[in-house]
Amino acid sequence: MTSWSITEIPVPATLDDPGAEVLRAYLDVRNAVIEESWGVDDFHRSLPDELGGLHDQTYVRKLRFMVGPEGGDPWGYLAMNLPLQDNTHQATFDMGVLRAHQGQGVGSALHDRALQVAREAGRTTVIASSDQQVEPPEGPTTLSPSTGSGRVDTEDRGVRFALKRGWELAQVERYSVLDVPIDPAVLAAHRAAAQERAGDDYRMVSWGTHCPDEWLDEYAKLNTRMSTDVPLGDLDFKEDVWDPARIRTTEAQFAERGWELVVTAAEHVPTRTLAAYTVLLVFPHTDRYVAQEDTLVIREHRGRRLGMLVKAANLELLARERPTVRRVGTWNAEENSFMLDINIALGFRPAGGSGEWQLRLT
């Protein structure tokens, strides 16, 4: 039997440093594992992208590992994030093993390393995900979280792995894909109907990766509210505070990674505050796919169709500024019926999902 070990990935200063080749090997196996699972390269990361993310560890400590034989190609990967400002009781991780090397204890070793790192960092809650291509119909081999929304298949390899090790299913998320461009008339009709419901008290403001100074404080508040105003199931998340400095630090990280944003927010004109926002994330490795990231209507302004309004306006902006994009992917908690209804009305179709798992460390 071939011997193998787990290697922590160094963070090189530049792509010309010797350590960059180790990071490249990690990234190659990470991309390969995820493409095996999903059959697309939408979720790939490039080397400059990954390195730019690792360089910024102001608010999150980021650790990367790969597993495999010495001197050979890696078989699997482990990515760990440890919050440093808020939610410091928590660790999150993502791991995977190439199919050809599963069943040899490699995944178990990566899992054990993740828990070891979490314990050494003083974390008491660990969160991870298991992907699924299709949400299973209700039946004797399915499991739902306490919210009652969504299901995973207990015969799925990843689900069995989690249950065997004492993890609890805290939430189920749906992955949806929208084929774009949408017929401009259809999109305009959605926007007009939403604007009519919202009324003249709300107007759209948009920007790219760099938030205008005039909206910086409000944008930080929206990012903070994103951690408290969305459905979280049983996940042990506390408020995650954003301020202008964190916004600017994150923008600098995005610039190094080659990420770009398309942002639309709803200004509440009487108070000159932001009531809702939505963010599309553009990656450097593809001009065909973008990710629908945060969408939030803060509680005080709900019931006015602002969610549809900002999303329709942002998709119109995307069509003008990124005409080569053909797919938009997004994740939503299965219990988030309001946002799912908006997505369905816009034409998003179910394309898989995930189980969100939680483990309490003692």
mmCIF file of C-alpha atoms in Angstrom:
data_model
loop_
_atom_site.group_PDB
_atom_site.id
_atom_site.type_symbol
_atom_site.label_atom_id
_atom_site.label_comp_id
_atom_site.label_asym_id
_atom_site.label_seq_id
_atom_site.Cartn_x
_atom_site.Cartn_y
_atom_site.Cartn_z
ATOM 1 C CA MET A 1 0.000 0.000 0.000
ATOM 2 C CA THR A 2 1.278 3.464 -0.890
ATOM 3 C CA SER A 3 2.085 5.596 2.119
ATOM 4 C CA TRP A 4 0.645 9.093 2.250
ATOM 5 C CA SER A 5 0.537 12.109 4.543
ATOM 6 C CA ILE A 6 -1.166 15.458 5.060
ATOM 7 C CA THR A 7 0.785 18.608 4.177
ATOM 8 C CA GLU A 8 -0.027 22.148 5.268
ATOM 9 C CA ILE A 9 0.207 24.562 2.353
ATOM 10 C CA PRO A 10 2.566 27.543 2.779
ATOM 11 C CA VAL A 11 1.391 30.989 1.706
ATOM 12 C CA PRO A 12 3.986 32.339 -0.746
ATOM 13 C CA ALA A 13 4.539 36.080 -1.065
ATOM 14 C CA THR A 14 4.278 35.933 -4.865
ATOM 15 C CA LEU A 15 3.535 33.462 -7.639
ATOM 16 C CA ASP A 16 7.284 33.321 -8.372
ATOM 17 C CA ASP A 17 8.175 31.927 -4.942
ATOM 18 C CA PRO A 18 8.928 28.165 -4.703
ATOM 19 C CA GLY A 19 5.928 27.676 -2.419
ATOM 20 C CA ALA A 20 3.618 28.675 -5.259
ATOM 21 C CA GLU A 21 4.050 25.245 -6.858
ATOM 22 C CA VAL A 22 2.809 23.560 -3.677
ATOM 23 C CA LEU A 23 -0.189 25.870 -3.658
ATOM 24 C CA ARG A 24 -0.780 25.050 -7.326
ATOM 25 C CA ALA A 25 -0.840 21.320 -6.527
ATOM 26 C CA TYR A 26 -3.367 21.955 -3.748
ATOM 27 C CA LEU A 27 -5.523 24.024 -6.077
ATOM 28 C CA ASP A 28 -5.355 21.437 -8.871
ATOM 29 C CA VAL A 29 -6.711 18.686 -6.633
ATOM 30 C CA ARG A 30 -9.304 20.999 -5.104
ATOM 31 C CA ASN A 31 -10.612 21.956 -8.546
ATOM 32 C CA ALA A 32 -10.547 18.340 -9.724
ATOM 33 C CA VAL A 33 -12.515 17.052 -6.727
ATOM 34 C CA ILE A 34 -15.195 19.718 -7.091
ATOM 35 C CA GLU A 35 -15.481 19.184 -10.835
ATOM 36 C CA GLU A 36 -15.922 15.434 -10.208
ATOM 37 C CA SER A 37 -18.849 16.298 -7.953
ATOM 38 C CA TRP A 38 -20.560 18.917 -10.113
ATOM 39 C CA GLY A 39 -19.434 18.147 -13.661
ATOM 40 C CA VAL A 40 -18.684 21.817 -14.421
ATOM 41 C CA ASP A 41 -15.756 24.170 -13.888
ATOM 42 C CA ASP A 42 -17.949 27.006 -12.567
ATOM 43 C CA PHE A 43 -16.536 26.578 -9.058
ATOM 44 C CA HIS A 44 -12.856 26.512 -10.072
ATOM 45 C CA ARG A 45 -10.334 28.893 -8.568
ATOM 46 C CA SER A 46 -7.212 30.181 -10.313
ATOM 47 C CA LEU A 47 -3.800 30.398 -8.641
ATOM 48 C CA PRO A 48 -3.761 34.241 -8.405
ATOM 49 C CA ASP A 49 -7.319 34.080 -7.051
ATOM 50 C CA GLU A 50 -6.440 31.585 -4.307
ATOM 51 C CA LEU A 51 -3.214 33.348 -3.351
ATOM 52 C CA GLY A 52 -4.949 36.723 -3.132
ATOM 53 C CA GLY A 53 -7.500 35.259 -0.739
ATOM 54 C CA LEU A 54 -4.812 33.732 1.451
ATOM 55 C CA HIS A 55 -2.841 36.964 1.632
ATOM 56 C CA ASP A 56 -5.720 38.702 3.409
ATOM 57 C CA GLN A 57 -6.175 37.106 6.834
ATOM 58 C CA THR A 58 -7.270 40.211 8.700
ATOM 59 C CA TYR A 59 -10.674 38.915 9.736
ATOM 60 C CA VAL A 60 -10.365 35.184 9.011
ATOM 61 C CA ARG A 61 -7.444 32.831 9.546
ATOM 62 C CA LYS A 62 -7.233 30.583 6.479
ATOM 63 C CA LEU A 63 -5.437 27.229 6.503
ATOM 64 C CA ARG A 64 -5.028 24.902 3.522
ATOM 65 C CA PHE A 65 -3.894 21.255 3.444
ATOM 66 C CA MET A 66 -3.477 18.532 0.832
ATOM 67 C CA VAL A 67 -3.073 14.801 1.222
ATOM 68 C CA GLY A 68 -1.202 12.297 -0.903
ATOM 69 C CA PRO A 69 2.031 10.350 -1.386
ATOM 70 C CA GLU A 70 5.355 12.134 -0.986
ATOM 71 C CA GLY A 71 6.534 13.432 -4.346
ATOM 72 C CA GLY A 72 3.300 12.389 -6.056
ATOM 73 C CA ASP A 73 0.106 14.092 -7.109
ATOM 74 C CA PRO A 74 -2.253 14.886 -4.187
ATOM 75 C CA TRP A 75 -5.410 12.870 -3.609
ATOM 76 C CA GLY A 76 -7.490 15.329 -1.622
ATOM 77 C CA TYR A 77 -7.651 18.708 0.076
ATOM 78 C CA LEU A 78 -8.813 20.486 3.218
ATOM 79 C CA ALA A 79 -9.643 24.215 3.479
ATOM 80 C CA MET A 80 -10.250 25.663 6.949
ATOM 81 C CA ASN A 81 -11.453 29.128 7.967
ATOM 82 C CA LEU A 82 -11.241 30.429 11.536
ATOM 83 C CA PRO A 83 -13.031 33.773 12.180
ATOM 84 C CA LEU A 84 -10.846 36.224 14.102
ATOM 85 C CA GLN A 85 -13.243 39.084 14.953
ATOM 86 C CA ASP A 86 -16.743 37.684 15.568
ATOM 87 C CA ASN A 87 -17.928 34.067 15.846
ATOM 88 C CA THR A 88 -14.550 33.127 17.280
ATOM 89 C CA HIS A 89 -16.151 30.018 18.787
ATOM 90 C CA GLN A 90 -16.476 28.639 15.287
ATOM 91 C CA ALA A 91 -14.470 26.882 12.575
ATOM 92 C CA THR A 92 -15.675 26.047 9.079
ATOM 93 C CA PHE A 93 -14.077 23.655 6.663
ATOM 94 C CA ASP A 94 -14.406 22.154 3.212
ATOM 95 C CA MET A 95 -12.709 18.915 2.209
ATOM 96 C CA GLY A 96 -12.772 16.351 -0.553
ATOM 97 C CA VAL A 97 -10.998 13.296 -1.951
ATOM 98 C CA LEU A 98 -10.701 12.171 -5.571
ATOM 99 C CA ARG A 99 -12.961 9.189 -6.267
ATOM 100 C CA ALA A 100 -10.023 6.981 -7.195
ATOM 101 C CA HIS A 101 -8.613 7.352 -3.664
ATOM 102 C CA GLN A 102 -11.789 7.141 -1.591
ATOM 103 C CA GLY A 103 -12.306 4.255 0.812
ATOM 104 C CA GLN A 104 -8.685 4.287 2.021
ATOM 105 C CA GLY A 105 -9.123 6.392 5.158
ATOM 106 C CA VAL A 106 -7.986 9.600 3.458
ATOM 107 C CA GLY A 107 -11.218 11.481 4.168
ATOM 108 C CA SER A 108 -11.180 10.326 7.793
ATOM 109 C CA ALA A 109 -7.631 11.600 8.206
ATOM 110 C CA LEU A 110 -8.540 15.000 6.756
ATOM 111 C CA HIS A 111 -11.594 15.168 9.027
ATOM 112 C CA ASP A 112 -9.489 14.344 12.076
ATOM 113 C CA ARG A 113 -6.952 17.013 11.127
ATOM 114 C CA ALA A 114 -9.740 19.576 10.803
ATOM 115 C CA LEU A 115 -11.071 18.817 14.283
ATOM 116 C CA GLN A 116 -7.552 18.896 15.693
ATOM 117 C CA VAL A 117 -6.939 22.364 14.236
ATOM 118 C CA ALA A 118 -10.312 23.579 15.521
ATOM 119 C CA ARG A 119 -9.644 22.319 19.044
ATOM 120 C CA GLU A 120 -6.124 23.769 19.116
ATOM 121 C CA ALA A 121 -7.625 27.128 18.113
ATOM 122 C CA GLY A 122 -10.120 26.922 20.985
ATOM 123 C CA ARG A 123 -13.167 26.514 18.760
ATOM 124 C CA THR A 124 -16.274 24.789 20.116
ATOM 125 C CA THR A 125 -18.459 24.603 16.990
ATOM 126 C CA VAL A 126 -17.429 23.231 13.602
ATOM 127 C CA ILE A 127 -19.481 23.667 10.406
ATOM 128 C CA ALA A 128 -19.150 21.827 7.089
ATOM 129 C CA SER A 129 -21.263 20.893 4.047
ATOM 130 C CA SER A 130 -22.180 17.835 2.001
ATOM 131 C CA ASP A 131 -23.166 18.412 -1.623
ATOM 132 C CA GLN A 132 -26.019 16.747 -3.470
ATOM 133 C CA GLN A 133 -26.905 16.877 -7.151
ATOM 134 C CA VAL A 134 -30.657 16.515 -6.568
ATOM 135 C CA GLU A 135 -32.704 16.917 -3.408
ATOM 136 C CA PRO A 136 -34.252 13.495 -2.751
ATOM 137 C CA PRO A 137 -38.031 13.029 -2.485
ATOM 138 C CA GLU A 138 -39.351 12.381 1.009
ATOM 139 C CA GLY A 139 -38.869 8.768 2.024
ATOM 140 C CA PRO A 140 -37.490 6.375 4.635
ATOM 141 C CA THR A 141 -33.864 7.140 3.743
ATOM 142 C CA THR A 142 -34.117 10.935 3.909
ATOM 143 C CA LEU A 143 -33.264 13.304 6.726
ATOM 144 C CA SER A 144 -34.521 16.864 7.305
ATOM 145 C CA PRO A 145 -33.175 19.556 9.669
ATOM 146 C CA SER A 146 -35.292 20.869 12.539
ATOM 147 C CA THR A 147 -36.679 23.606 10.268
ATOM 148 C CA GLY A 148 -38.449 20.855 8.322
ATOM 149 C CA SER A 149 -37.310 22.398 5.050
ATOM 150 C CA GLY A 150 -35.224 20.383 2.627
ATOM 151 C CA ARG A 151 -33.853 16.842 2.749
ATOM 152 C CA VAL A 152 -30.650 14.867 2.325
ATOM 153 C CA ASP A 153 -30.281 11.193 1.437
ATOM 154 C CA THR A 154 -28.929 9.136 4.337
ATOM 155 C CA GLU A 155 -27.514 6.646 1.832
ATOM 156 C CA ASP A 156 -25.337 9.343 0.258
ATOM 157 C CA ARG A 157 -21.638 8.832 0.957
ATOM 158 C CA GLY A 158 -21.067 12.290 2.455
ATOM 159 C CA VAL A 159 -24.186 12.107 4.618
ATOM 160 C CA ARG A 160 -23.199 8.685 5.969
ATOM 161 C CA PHE A 161 -19.726 10.060 6.709
ATOM 162 C CA ALA A 162 -21.160 12.949 8.751
ATOM 163 C CA LEU A 163 -23.753 10.912 10.655
ATOM 164 C CA LYS A 164 -21.200 8.256 11.593
ATOM 165 C CA ARG A 165 -19.055 10.947 13.250
ATOM 166 C CA GLY A 166 -21.838 12.593 15.238
ATOM 167 C CA TRP A 167 -22.581 15.610 13.065
ATOM 168 C CA GLU A 168 -26.080 17.136 13.139
ATOM 169 C CA LEU A 169 -27.929 18.394 10.071
ATOM 170 C CA ALA A 170 -28.581 22.088 10.804
ATOM 171 C CA GLN A 171 -29.914 23.324 7.463
ATOM 172 C CA VAL A 172 -30.441 22.334 3.820
ATOM 173 C CA GLU A 173 -29.604 24.730 1.005
ATOM 174 C CA ARG A 174 -30.796 24.727 -2.581
ATOM 175 C CA TYR A 175 -28.458 25.527 -5.443
ATOM 176 C CA SER A 176 -30.227 27.188 -8.376
ATOM 177 C CA VAL A 177 -29.060 28.309 -11.810
ATOM 178 C CA LEU A 178 -30.483 31.041 -14.025
ATOM 179 C CA ASP A 179 -29.787 30.989 -17.756
ATOM 180 C CA VAL A 180 -29.065 34.502 -19.009
ATOM 181 C CA PRO A 181 -29.658 36.805 -20.703
ATOM 182 C CA ILE A 182 -33.335 36.971 -19.776
ATOM 183 C CA ASP A 183 -35.740 38.488 -22.278
ATOM 184 C CA PRO A 184 -35.356 42.240 -21.560
ATOM 185 C CA ALA A 185 -39.121 42.743 -21.697
ATOM 186 C CA VAL A 186 -39.693 40.063 -19.062
ATOM 187 C CA LEU A 187 -37.027 41.517 -16.775
ATOM 188 C CA ALA A 188 -38.378 45.047 -17.252
ATOM 189 C CA ALA A 189 -41.870 43.859 -16.351
ATOM 190 C CA HIS A 190 -40.602 42.293 -13.109
ATOM 191 C CA ARG A 191 -38.784 45.495 -12.219
ATOM 192 C CA ALA A 192 -41.728 47.754 -13.065
ATOM 193 C CA ALA A 193 -44.196 45.704 -11.009
ATOM 194 C CA ALA A 194 -41.818 45.688 -8.042
ATOM 195 C CA GLN A 195 -41.159 49.426 -8.324
ATOM 196 C CA GLU A 196 -44.891 50.128 -8.409
ATOM 197 C CA ARG A 197 -45.320 48.162 -5.169
ATOM 198 C CA ALA A 198 -42.329 49.869 -3.529
ATOM 199 C CA GLY A 199 -43.403 53.352 -4.560
ATOM 200 C CA ASP A 200 -41.445 56.559 -4.950
ATOM 201 C CA ASP A 201 -39.816 56.253 -1.534
ATOM 202 C CA TYR A 202 -37.257 53.836 -3.008
ATOM 203 C CA ARG A 203 -34.768 54.321 -5.826
ATOM 204 C CA MET A 204 -31.965 52.136 -7.170
ATOM 205 C CA VAL A 205 -28.254 52.920 -6.727
ATOM 206 C CA SER A 206 -25.516 50.722 -8.212
ATOM 207 C CA TRP A 207 -21.745 50.337 -8.102
ATOM 208 C CA GLY A 208 -18.976 47.868 -8.865
ATOM 209 C CA THR A 209 -16.275 46.404 -6.624
ATOM 210 C CA HIS A 210 -15.560 49.765 -4.939
ATOM 211 C CA CYS A 211 -18.437 51.122 -2.881
ATOM 212 C CA PRO A 212 -18.854 54.907 -3.234
ATOM 213 C CA ASP A 213 -17.831 56.820 -0.111
ATOM 214 C CA GLU A 214 -21.343 58.201 0.285
ATOM 215 C CA TRP A 215 -22.766 54.699 0.799
ATOM 216 C CA LEU A 216 -19.884 53.122 2.715
ATOM 217 C CA ASP A 217 -21.420 53.299 6.199
ATOM 218 C CA GLU A 218 -24.784 52.051 4.944
ATOM 219 C CA TYR A 219 -23.166 49.230 2.959
ATOM 220 C CA ALA A 220 -21.305 48.109 6.074
ATOM 221 C CA LYS A 221 -24.590 48.057 8.010
ATOM 222 C CA LEU A 222 -26.219 45.895 5.314
ATOM 223 C CA ASN A 223 -23.320 43.429 5.441
ATOM 224 C CA THR A 224 -23.715 43.215 9.220
ATOM 225 C CA ARG A 225 -27.475 42.662 8.919
ATOM 226 C CA MET A 226 -26.782 39.868 6.421
ATOM 227 C CA SER A 227 -25.441 37.873 9.380
ATOM 228 C CA THR A 228 -28.605 38.321 11.485
ATOM 229 C CA ASP A 229 -31.573 38.833 9.130
ATOM 230 C CA VAL A 230 -31.367 35.683 6.974
ATOM 231 C CA PRO A 231 -32.604 32.179 7.901
ATOM 232 C CA LEU A 232 -29.836 30.232 9.654
ATOM 233 C CA GLY A 233 -31.603 27.029 10.681
ATOM 234 C CA ASP A 234 -29.783 25.583 13.697
ATOM 235 C CA LEU A 235 -26.391 26.941 12.631
ATOM 236 C CA ASP A 236 -24.587 28.603 15.523
ATOM 237 C CA PHE A 237 -23.846 31.957 13.878
ATOM 238 C CA LYS A 238 -23.697 35.189 15.873
ATOM 239 C CA GLU A 239 -23.669 38.746 14.546
ATOM 240 C CA ASP A 240 -20.726 39.389 12.206
ATOM 241 C CA VAL A 241 -19.936 43.097 12.408
ATOM 242 C CA TRP A 242 -18.788 45.067 9.365
ATOM 243 C CA ASP A 243 -17.475 48.625 9.341
ATOM 244 C CA PRO A 244 -16.017 50.820 6.581
ATOM 245 C CA ALA A 245 -12.484 49.572 7.249
ATOM 246 C CA ARG A 246 -13.566 45.972 6.729
ATOM 247 C CA ILE A 247 -15.354 46.881 3.498
ATOM 248 C CA ARG A 248 -12.217 48.540 2.124
ATOM 249 C CA THR A 249 -9.967 45.666 3.265
ATOM 250 C CA THR A 250 -12.247 43.165 1.542
ATOM 251 C CA GLU A 251 -12.351 45.253 -1.624
ATOM 252 C CA ALA A 252 -8.538 45.251 -1.719
ATOM 253 C CA GLN A 253 -8.567 41.458 -1.345
ATOM 254 C CA PHE A 254 -11.067 41.133 -4.190
ATOM 255 C CA ALA A 255 -8.855 43.301 -6.406
ATOM 256 C CA GLU A 256 -5.857 41.043 -5.743
ATOM 257 C CA ARG A 257 -7.959 37.955 -6.433
ATOM 258 C CA GLY A 258 -9.316 39.380 -9.668
ATOM 259 C CA TRP A 259 -12.889 39.305 -8.354
ATOM 260 C CA GLU A 260 -15.343 41.986 -9.428
ATOM 261 C CA LEU A 261 -18.764 42.869 -8.043
ATOM 262 C CA VAL A 262 -21.999 44.115 -9.577
ATOM 263 C CA VAL A 263 -24.037 45.694 -6.766
ATOM 264 C CA THR A 264 -27.489 47.265 -6.702
ATOM 265 C CA ALA A 265 -29.088 48.683 -3.557
ATOM 266 C CA ALA A 266 -32.420 50.287 -2.767
ATOM 267 C CA GLU A 267 -32.149 53.739 -1.217
ATOM 268 C CA HIS A 268 -34.958 54.749 1.119
ATOM 269 C CA VAL A 269 -35.168 58.318 -0.135
ATOM 270 C CA PRO A 270 -36.867 59.955 2.907
ATOM 271 C CA THR A 271 -34.147 58.756 5.289
ATOM 272 C CA ARG A 272 -31.272 58.452 2.757
ATOM 273 C CA THR A 273 -30.478 54.984 4.047
ATOM 274 C CA LEU A 274 -30.125 51.671 2.224
ATOM 275 C CA ALA A 275 -33.019 49.269 2.713
ATOM 276 C CA ALA A 276 -31.932 46.353 0.497
ATOM 277 C CA TYR A 277 -29.074 45.176 -1.672
ATOM 278 C CA THR A 278 -27.936 42.373 -3.946
ATOM 279 C CA VAL A 279 -24.467 41.350 -5.132
ATOM 280 C CA LEU A 280 -23.265 39.445 -8.199
ATOM 281 C CA LEU A 281 -19.704 38.094 -8.079
ATOM 282 C CA VAL A 282 -17.625 37.911 -11.287
ATOM 283 C CA PHE A 283 -14.676 35.487 -11.300
ATOM 284 C CA PRO A 284 -11.423 35.841 -13.251
ATOM 285 C CA HIS A 285 -11.387 32.267 -14.621
ATOM 286 C CA THR A 286 -14.601 32.535 -16.649
ATOM 287 C CA ASP A 287 -16.721 35.104 -18.469
ATOM 288 C CA ARG A 288 -19.684 32.714 -18.738
ATOM 289 C CA TYR A 289 -20.636 32.195 -15.097
ATOM 290 C CA VAL A 290 -21.250 34.546 -12.162
ATOM 291 C CA ALA A 291 -22.371 33.852 -8.600
ATOM 292 C CA GLN A 292 -25.397 35.495 -7.034
ATOM 293 C CA GLU A 293 -24.080 36.300 -3.572
ATOM 294 C CA ASP A 294 -25.836 38.303 -0.844
ATOM 295 C CA THR A 295 -29.390 39.526 -1.314
ATOM 296 C CA LEU A 296 -31.034 41.156 1.680
ATOM 297 C CA VAL A 297 -34.037 43.292 2.505
ATOM 298 C CA ILE A 298 -33.688 44.467 6.085
ATOM 299 C CA ARG A 299 -36.653 43.629 8.293
ATOM 300 C CA GLU A 300 -37.913 47.186 8.642
ATOM 301 C CA HIS A 301 -38.503 47.466 4.871
ATOM 302 C CA ARG A 302 -39.940 44.069 4.004
ATOM 303 C CA GLY A 303 -43.280 43.565 2.254
ATOM 304 C CA ARG A 304 -42.583 46.083 -0.523
ATOM 305 C CA ARG A 305 -41.070 43.703 -3.141
ATOM 306 C CA LEU A 306 -37.634 45.248 -2.708
ATOM 307 C CA GLY A 307 -35.995 41.840 -3.125
ATOM 308 C CA MET A 308 -37.378 41.475 -6.650
ATOM 309 C CA LEU A 309 -36.670 45.136 -7.376
ATOM 310 C CA VAL A 310 -32.934 45.034 -6.595
ATOM 311 C CA LYS A 311 -32.418 41.622 -8.234
ATOM 312 C CA ALA A 312 -34.190 42.588 -11.468
ATOM 313 C CA ALA A 313 -32.290 45.879 -11.637
ATOM 314 C CA ASN A 314 -28.961 44.118 -11.021
ATOM 315 C CA LEU A 315 -29.650 41.510 -13.719
ATOM 316 C CA GLU A 316 -30.384 44.339 -16.143
ATOM 317 C CA LEU A 317 -27.047 45.890 -15.169
ATOM 318 C CA LEU A 318 -25.281 42.543 -15.620
ATOM 319 C CA ALA A 319 -26.702 42.155 -19.131
ATOM 320 C CA ARG A 320 -25.377 45.593 -20.087
ATOM 321 C CA GLU A 321 -21.951 45.298 -18.492
ATOM 322 C CA ARG A 322 -21.252 41.541 -18.889
ATOM 323 C CA PRO A 323 -22.962 40.426 -22.105
ATOM 324 C CA THR A 324 -20.944 37.172 -22.328
ATOM 325 C CA VAL A 325 -22.383 35.750 -19.073
ATOM 326 C CA ARG A 326 -24.676 32.771 -19.640
ATOM 327 C CA ARG A 327 -25.301 31.360 -16.143
ATOM 328 C CA VAL A 328 -25.953 32.772 -12.678
ATOM 329 C CA GLY A 329 -25.685 30.383 -9.719
ATOM 330 C CA THR A 330 -27.063 30.985 -6.231
ATOM 331 C CA TRP A 331 -27.521 29.216 -2.869
ATOM 332 C CA ASN A 332 -30.532 29.709 -0.593
ATOM 333 C CA ALA A 333 -31.732 28.104 2.608
ATOM 334 C CA GLU A 334 -34.686 25.852 1.798
ATOM 335 C CA GLU A 335 -36.755 27.627 4.459
ATOM 336 C CA ASN A 336 -36.123 31.005 2.781
ATOM 337 C CA SER A 337 -39.364 30.771 0.817
ATOM 338 C CA PHE A 338 -39.567 34.489 0.022
ATOM 339 C CA MET A 339 -36.202 34.577 -1.757
ATOM 340 C CA LEU A 340 -36.812 31.228 -3.457
ATOM 341 C CA ASP A 341 -40.132 32.549 -4.801
ATOM 342 C CA ILE A 342 -38.323 35.561 -6.274
ATOM 343 C CA ASN A 343 -35.705 33.309 -7.867
ATOM 344 C CA ILE A 344 -38.341 31.005 -9.358
ATOM 345 C CA ALA A 345 -40.252 33.973 -10.781
ATOM 346 C CA LEU A 346 -37.034 35.185 -12.436
ATOM 347 C CA GLY A 347 -36.429 31.745 -13.954
ATOM 348 C CA PHE A 348 -33.912 30.095 -11.629
ATOM 349 C CA ARG A 349 -34.103 26.278 -11.786
ATOM 350 C CA PRO A 350 -33.003 23.806 -9.066
ATOM 351 C CA ALA A 351 -29.532 22.429 -9.829
ATOM 352 C CA GLY A 352 -28.502 20.635 -6.631
ATOM 353 C CA GLY A 353 -27.871 21.677 -3.081
ATOM 354 C CA SER A 354 -26.119 20.904 0.164
ATOM 355 C CA GLY A 355 -26.604 19.745 3.695
ATOM 356 C CA GLU A 356 -25.158 22.160 6.248
ATOM 357 C CA TRP A 357 -23.736 20.194 9.168
ATOM 358 C CA GLN A 358 -22.672 21.211 12.664
ATOM 359 C CA LEU A 359 -20.561 19.473 15.295
ATOM 360 C CA ARG A 360 -20.151 20.614 18.893
ATOM 361 C CA LEU A 361 -16.680 19.965 20.254
ATOM 362 C CA THR A 362 -16.212 19.014 23.881
#
